[in-house]
Every structure is written in structure tokens, then in C-alpha cells.
XYZ file of C-alpha atoms in Angstrom:
238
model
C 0.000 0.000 0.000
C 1.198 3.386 -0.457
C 1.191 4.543 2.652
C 3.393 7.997 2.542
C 2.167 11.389 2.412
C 5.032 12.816 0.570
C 3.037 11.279 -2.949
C 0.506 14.328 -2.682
C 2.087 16.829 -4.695
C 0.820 20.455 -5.441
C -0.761 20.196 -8.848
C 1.420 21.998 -11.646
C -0.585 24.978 -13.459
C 0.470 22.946 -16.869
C -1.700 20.082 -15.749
C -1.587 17.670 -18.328
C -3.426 13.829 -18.355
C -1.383 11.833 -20.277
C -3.438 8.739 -22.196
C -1.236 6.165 -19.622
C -2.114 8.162 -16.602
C -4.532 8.351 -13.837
C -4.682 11.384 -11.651
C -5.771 11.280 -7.793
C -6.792 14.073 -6.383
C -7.080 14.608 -2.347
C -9.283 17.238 -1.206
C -9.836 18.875 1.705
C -14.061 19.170 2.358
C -13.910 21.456 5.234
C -12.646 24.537 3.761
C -12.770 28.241 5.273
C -16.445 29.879 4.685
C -15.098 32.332 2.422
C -13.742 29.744 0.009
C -17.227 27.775 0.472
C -18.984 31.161 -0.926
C -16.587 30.637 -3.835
C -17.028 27.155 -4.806
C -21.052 27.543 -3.780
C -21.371 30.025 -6.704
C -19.878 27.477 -9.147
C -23.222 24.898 -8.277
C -25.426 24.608 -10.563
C -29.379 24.814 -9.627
C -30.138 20.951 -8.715
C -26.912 20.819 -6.801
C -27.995 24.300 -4.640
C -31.171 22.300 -3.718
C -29.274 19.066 -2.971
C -27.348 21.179 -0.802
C -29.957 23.017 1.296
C -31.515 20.067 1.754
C -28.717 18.093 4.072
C -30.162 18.358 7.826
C -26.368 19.679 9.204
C -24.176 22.095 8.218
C -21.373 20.354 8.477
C -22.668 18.062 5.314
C -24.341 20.828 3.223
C -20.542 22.080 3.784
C -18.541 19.299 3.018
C -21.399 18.808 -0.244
C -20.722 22.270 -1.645
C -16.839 21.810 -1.283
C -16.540 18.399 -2.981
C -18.734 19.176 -5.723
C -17.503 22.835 -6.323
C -13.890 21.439 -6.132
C -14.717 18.671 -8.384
C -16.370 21.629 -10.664
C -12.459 23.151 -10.552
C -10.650 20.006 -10.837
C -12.797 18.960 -14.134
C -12.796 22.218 -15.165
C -8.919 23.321 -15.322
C -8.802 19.656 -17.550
C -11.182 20.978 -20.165
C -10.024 24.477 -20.312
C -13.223 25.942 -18.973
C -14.826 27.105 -16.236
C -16.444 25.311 -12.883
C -19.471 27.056 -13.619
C -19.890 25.760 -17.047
C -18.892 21.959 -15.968
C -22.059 20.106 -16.792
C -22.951 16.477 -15.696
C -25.411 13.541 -16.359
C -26.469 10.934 -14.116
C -25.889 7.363 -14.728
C -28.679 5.342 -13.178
C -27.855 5.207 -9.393
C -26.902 8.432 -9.421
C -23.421 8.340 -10.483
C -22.407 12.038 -12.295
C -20.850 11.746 -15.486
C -19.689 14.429 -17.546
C -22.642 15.541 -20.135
C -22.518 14.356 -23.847
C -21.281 17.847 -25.112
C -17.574 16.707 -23.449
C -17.479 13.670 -25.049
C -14.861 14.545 -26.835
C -12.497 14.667 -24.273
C -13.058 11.279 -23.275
C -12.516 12.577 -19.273
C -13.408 9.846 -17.015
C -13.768 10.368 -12.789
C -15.328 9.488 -9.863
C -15.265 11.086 -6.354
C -15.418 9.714 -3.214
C -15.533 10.951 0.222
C -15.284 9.868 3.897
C -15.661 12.103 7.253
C -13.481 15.504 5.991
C -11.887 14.347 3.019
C -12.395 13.499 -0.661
C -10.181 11.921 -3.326
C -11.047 12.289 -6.938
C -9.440 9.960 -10.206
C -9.328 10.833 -13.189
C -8.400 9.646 -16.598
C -9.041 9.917 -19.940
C -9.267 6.383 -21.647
C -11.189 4.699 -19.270
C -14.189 4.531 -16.679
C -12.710 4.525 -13.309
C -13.312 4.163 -9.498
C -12.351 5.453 -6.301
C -13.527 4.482 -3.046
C -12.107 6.020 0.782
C -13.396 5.049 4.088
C -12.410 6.478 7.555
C -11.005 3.356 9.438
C -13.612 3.697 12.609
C -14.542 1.249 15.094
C -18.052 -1.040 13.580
C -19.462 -3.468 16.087
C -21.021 -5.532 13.625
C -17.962 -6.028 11.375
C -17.461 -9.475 11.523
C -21.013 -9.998 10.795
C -21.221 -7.829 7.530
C -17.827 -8.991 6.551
C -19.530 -13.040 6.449
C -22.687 -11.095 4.931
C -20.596 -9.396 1.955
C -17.369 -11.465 1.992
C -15.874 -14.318 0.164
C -14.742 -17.285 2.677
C -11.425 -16.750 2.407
C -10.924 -13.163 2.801
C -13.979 -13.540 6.158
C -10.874 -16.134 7.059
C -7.962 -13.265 6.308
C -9.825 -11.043 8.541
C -10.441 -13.342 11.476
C -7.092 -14.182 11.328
C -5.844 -10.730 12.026
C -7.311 -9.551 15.370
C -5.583 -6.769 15.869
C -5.775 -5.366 12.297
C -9.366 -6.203 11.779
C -11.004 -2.920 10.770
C -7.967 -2.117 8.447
C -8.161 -5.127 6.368
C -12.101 -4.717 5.932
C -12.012 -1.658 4.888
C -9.447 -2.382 2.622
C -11.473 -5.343 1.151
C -14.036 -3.190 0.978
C -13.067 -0.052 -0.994
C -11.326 -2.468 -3.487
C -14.564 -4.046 -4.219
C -16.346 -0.636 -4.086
C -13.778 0.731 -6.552
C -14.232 -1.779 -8.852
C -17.896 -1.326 -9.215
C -18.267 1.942 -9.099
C -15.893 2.007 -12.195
C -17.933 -1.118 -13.339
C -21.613 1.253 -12.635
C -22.781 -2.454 -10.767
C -24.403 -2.031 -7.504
C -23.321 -2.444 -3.975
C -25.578 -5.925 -4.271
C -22.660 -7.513 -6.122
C -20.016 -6.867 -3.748
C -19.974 -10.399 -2.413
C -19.003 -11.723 -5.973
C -15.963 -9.482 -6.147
C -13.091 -11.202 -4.822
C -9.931 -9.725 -3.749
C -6.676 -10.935 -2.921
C -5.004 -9.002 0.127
C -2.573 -9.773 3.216
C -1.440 -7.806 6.045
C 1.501 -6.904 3.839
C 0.754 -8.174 0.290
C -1.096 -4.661 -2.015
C -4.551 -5.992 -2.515
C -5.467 -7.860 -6.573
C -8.352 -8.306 -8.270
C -9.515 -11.964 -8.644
C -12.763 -11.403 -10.729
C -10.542 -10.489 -13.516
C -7.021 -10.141 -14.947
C -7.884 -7.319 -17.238
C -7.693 -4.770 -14.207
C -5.915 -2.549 -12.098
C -6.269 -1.916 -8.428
C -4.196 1.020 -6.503
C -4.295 0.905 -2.456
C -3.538 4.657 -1.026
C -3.576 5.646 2.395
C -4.509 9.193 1.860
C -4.120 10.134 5.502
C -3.988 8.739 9.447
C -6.417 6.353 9.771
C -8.047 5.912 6.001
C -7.604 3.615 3.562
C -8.707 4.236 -0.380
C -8.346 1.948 -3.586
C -8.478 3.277 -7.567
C -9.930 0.688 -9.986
C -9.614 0.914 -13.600
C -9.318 -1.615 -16.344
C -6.162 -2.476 -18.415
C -2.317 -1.970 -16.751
C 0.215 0.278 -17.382
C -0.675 3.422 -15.658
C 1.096 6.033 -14.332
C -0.452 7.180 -10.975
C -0.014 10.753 -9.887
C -1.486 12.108 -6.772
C -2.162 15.688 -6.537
C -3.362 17.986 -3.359
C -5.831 20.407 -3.688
């Protein structure tokens, strides 16, 4: 796993996405409020409503900042601004960018856990990103046998003390993988996944596929899925 911090780099103003590359970018969801004015004014109309209509601040904060950073991000790739960043949605909900950037052929997917967000992209392929918070679940071994193969529910028995690591491990690899896929969450117990203690996690569904474990910060764990091999990861800060 690549566990360092020195990868995240400070993007270059050249940014350029190479054909053999995927960028991931970490983001930082609770920004200062005058920055949140700024990236609240690149939302478009359905996304100003999806935002007024979290309960807490805190996530109609952490919504605006993801998705107007996401506007930037996207943006600066096409050579146009947030505001004019348009999306569709794929049938659970999934944005994709609208037909009219087709051309491009800019592939990404965000994903976001507690304060912080990492975003892929690349421009060949679909792609997926999952991160989850490592956090205490009293019902892990339970959902691990529910949405598990039997030998990784046997990898994480036998590791006690590193139990909630290696879950969530097993489990953003499989949620990479089909979010770049667009399956559901219903086929994550047919995903299987290779992973030890100290052996970086593989796909066993298929060979045609990449899988990247990051550690994007203290106590997270991430994985980027995308098909072929080859690629160049970069990891950018926002």
C-alpha cells in the first residue's frame, strides 16, 4: 500500500493527463467559509437544492466543497470554467460528464469519507475510487460473512488486531471496482480480492484490471480501480 504522504504533490498549473495516466486528487471538504462562498457560486441549480436540503451544516458544507472542487478540478482539464462543468447521471446516481464533453473522453469518480475526498481521473477509461475512515463497527465481523468471500472472512479473522484495516481495505477495493464497473453495492460479495497484512490488494474477478491501495491520511484507507495496466499514478493535493 502506499502509505506515505510525501506522494501528494501540489498540482502543476500545466496540468496535463497523459493517455497512460490516472490522476488522484485529495481534497480537503472542510474549507474556510469564504472559500465555500466561492465554490457555492460554481453549483449549478439541482446541486444548490441538494445542498440546502442536508439536515447539518457540516454536510451541506462538506457537499458544496466536494462538488464545487470537483467543478475546478474537471474544469482546469477541459479548459473551462467550474461554472460551465455540466454532468449527467448514470442510473444510481453516479455524475458523469454531459454528452457535449465527449470529446475529451474525461473519465472520474469522487469519493468521500468524514473531511476528506479523493477524486481519479483519466481519460481512456471509466474509473473508481472508493475512501473510508477506518472507525470502530461493532457488527464487522457480521457484515464482513454477509458481503465477503470465505477466504478473505478467514484473512480477517485471522488478524485480530488489524481487523477494521483489512475490511475496509477489502471493501473499498470491491467498491472501486464497481463503481468504475456502474454495478451495484448488491454484487459486492461476488468481487473477490486478494489481500494480506503486507501483500497490495489484486483483483480476482478479472485479470484485465488494475487496483491502486492509497492511504490518503492517518487512519483511512482508499483503492483506484480501472481496467487495463500500465498506468502512471499521480497524486495531486488540492
Amino acid at each position: 500500500m502506499t502509505a506515505s504522504n510525501d506522494i501528494w504533490l501540489p498540482a502543476p498549473t500545466d496540468l496535463t493527463l497523459l493517455p497512460d495516466e490516472i490522476h488522484v486528487w485529495r481534497i480537503d471538504l472542510d474549507q474556510p467559509e469564504p472559500q465555500l462562498q466561492n465554490l457555492a457560486a460554481t453549483l449549478s441549480s439541482d446541486e444548490t437544492a441538494r445542498a440546502e436540503r442536508f439536515y447539518f451544516q457540516e454536510h451541506r458544507q462538506r457537499f458544496i466543497a466536494g462538488r464545487g472542487i470537483l467543478r475546478t478540478i474537471l474544469g482546469s482539464y477541459l479548459g473551462i470554467q467550474p461554472l460551465q462543468v455540466q454532468f449527467n447521471y448514470q442510473q444510481r446516481g453516479k455524475p458523469v460528464l454531459a454528452d457535449k464533453f465527449s470529446h475529451s473522453g474525461l473519465a472520474f469518480n469522487l469519493s468521500h469519507s468524514q473531511g476528506l475526498g479523493l477524486c481519479a481521473v483519466n481519460c481512456t477509461r471509466p474509473i473508481g475510487v472508493d475512501l473510508e475512515y477506518i472507525r470502530p463497527m461493532s457488527d464487522l465481523e457480521a457484515l464482513a460473512e454477509r458481503f465477503f468471500l470465505p477466504r478473505e472472512y478467514d484473512m480477517l479473522r485471522q488478524s485480530p488486531n488489524r481487523q477494521q484495516e483489512i475490511f475496509f481495505r477489502y471493501w473499498t477495493c470491491k467498491e472501486a471496482y464497481l463503481k468504475a464497473t456502474g454495478d451495484g453495492l448488491s454484487q459486492l460479495e461476488q468481487i473477490e480480492v486478494s489481500l494480506s497484512p503486507t501483500e497490495p490488494a489484486k483483483l480476482q474477478i478479472t485479470e484485465d484490471w488494475s487496483l491502486f491501495e492509497l492511504v490518503p491520511a492517518n487512519n483511512y484507507v482508499a483503492a483506484v480501480a480501472i481496467e487495463n495496466f500500465g498506468w502512471g499514478l499521480k497524486c495531486w493535493q488540492y
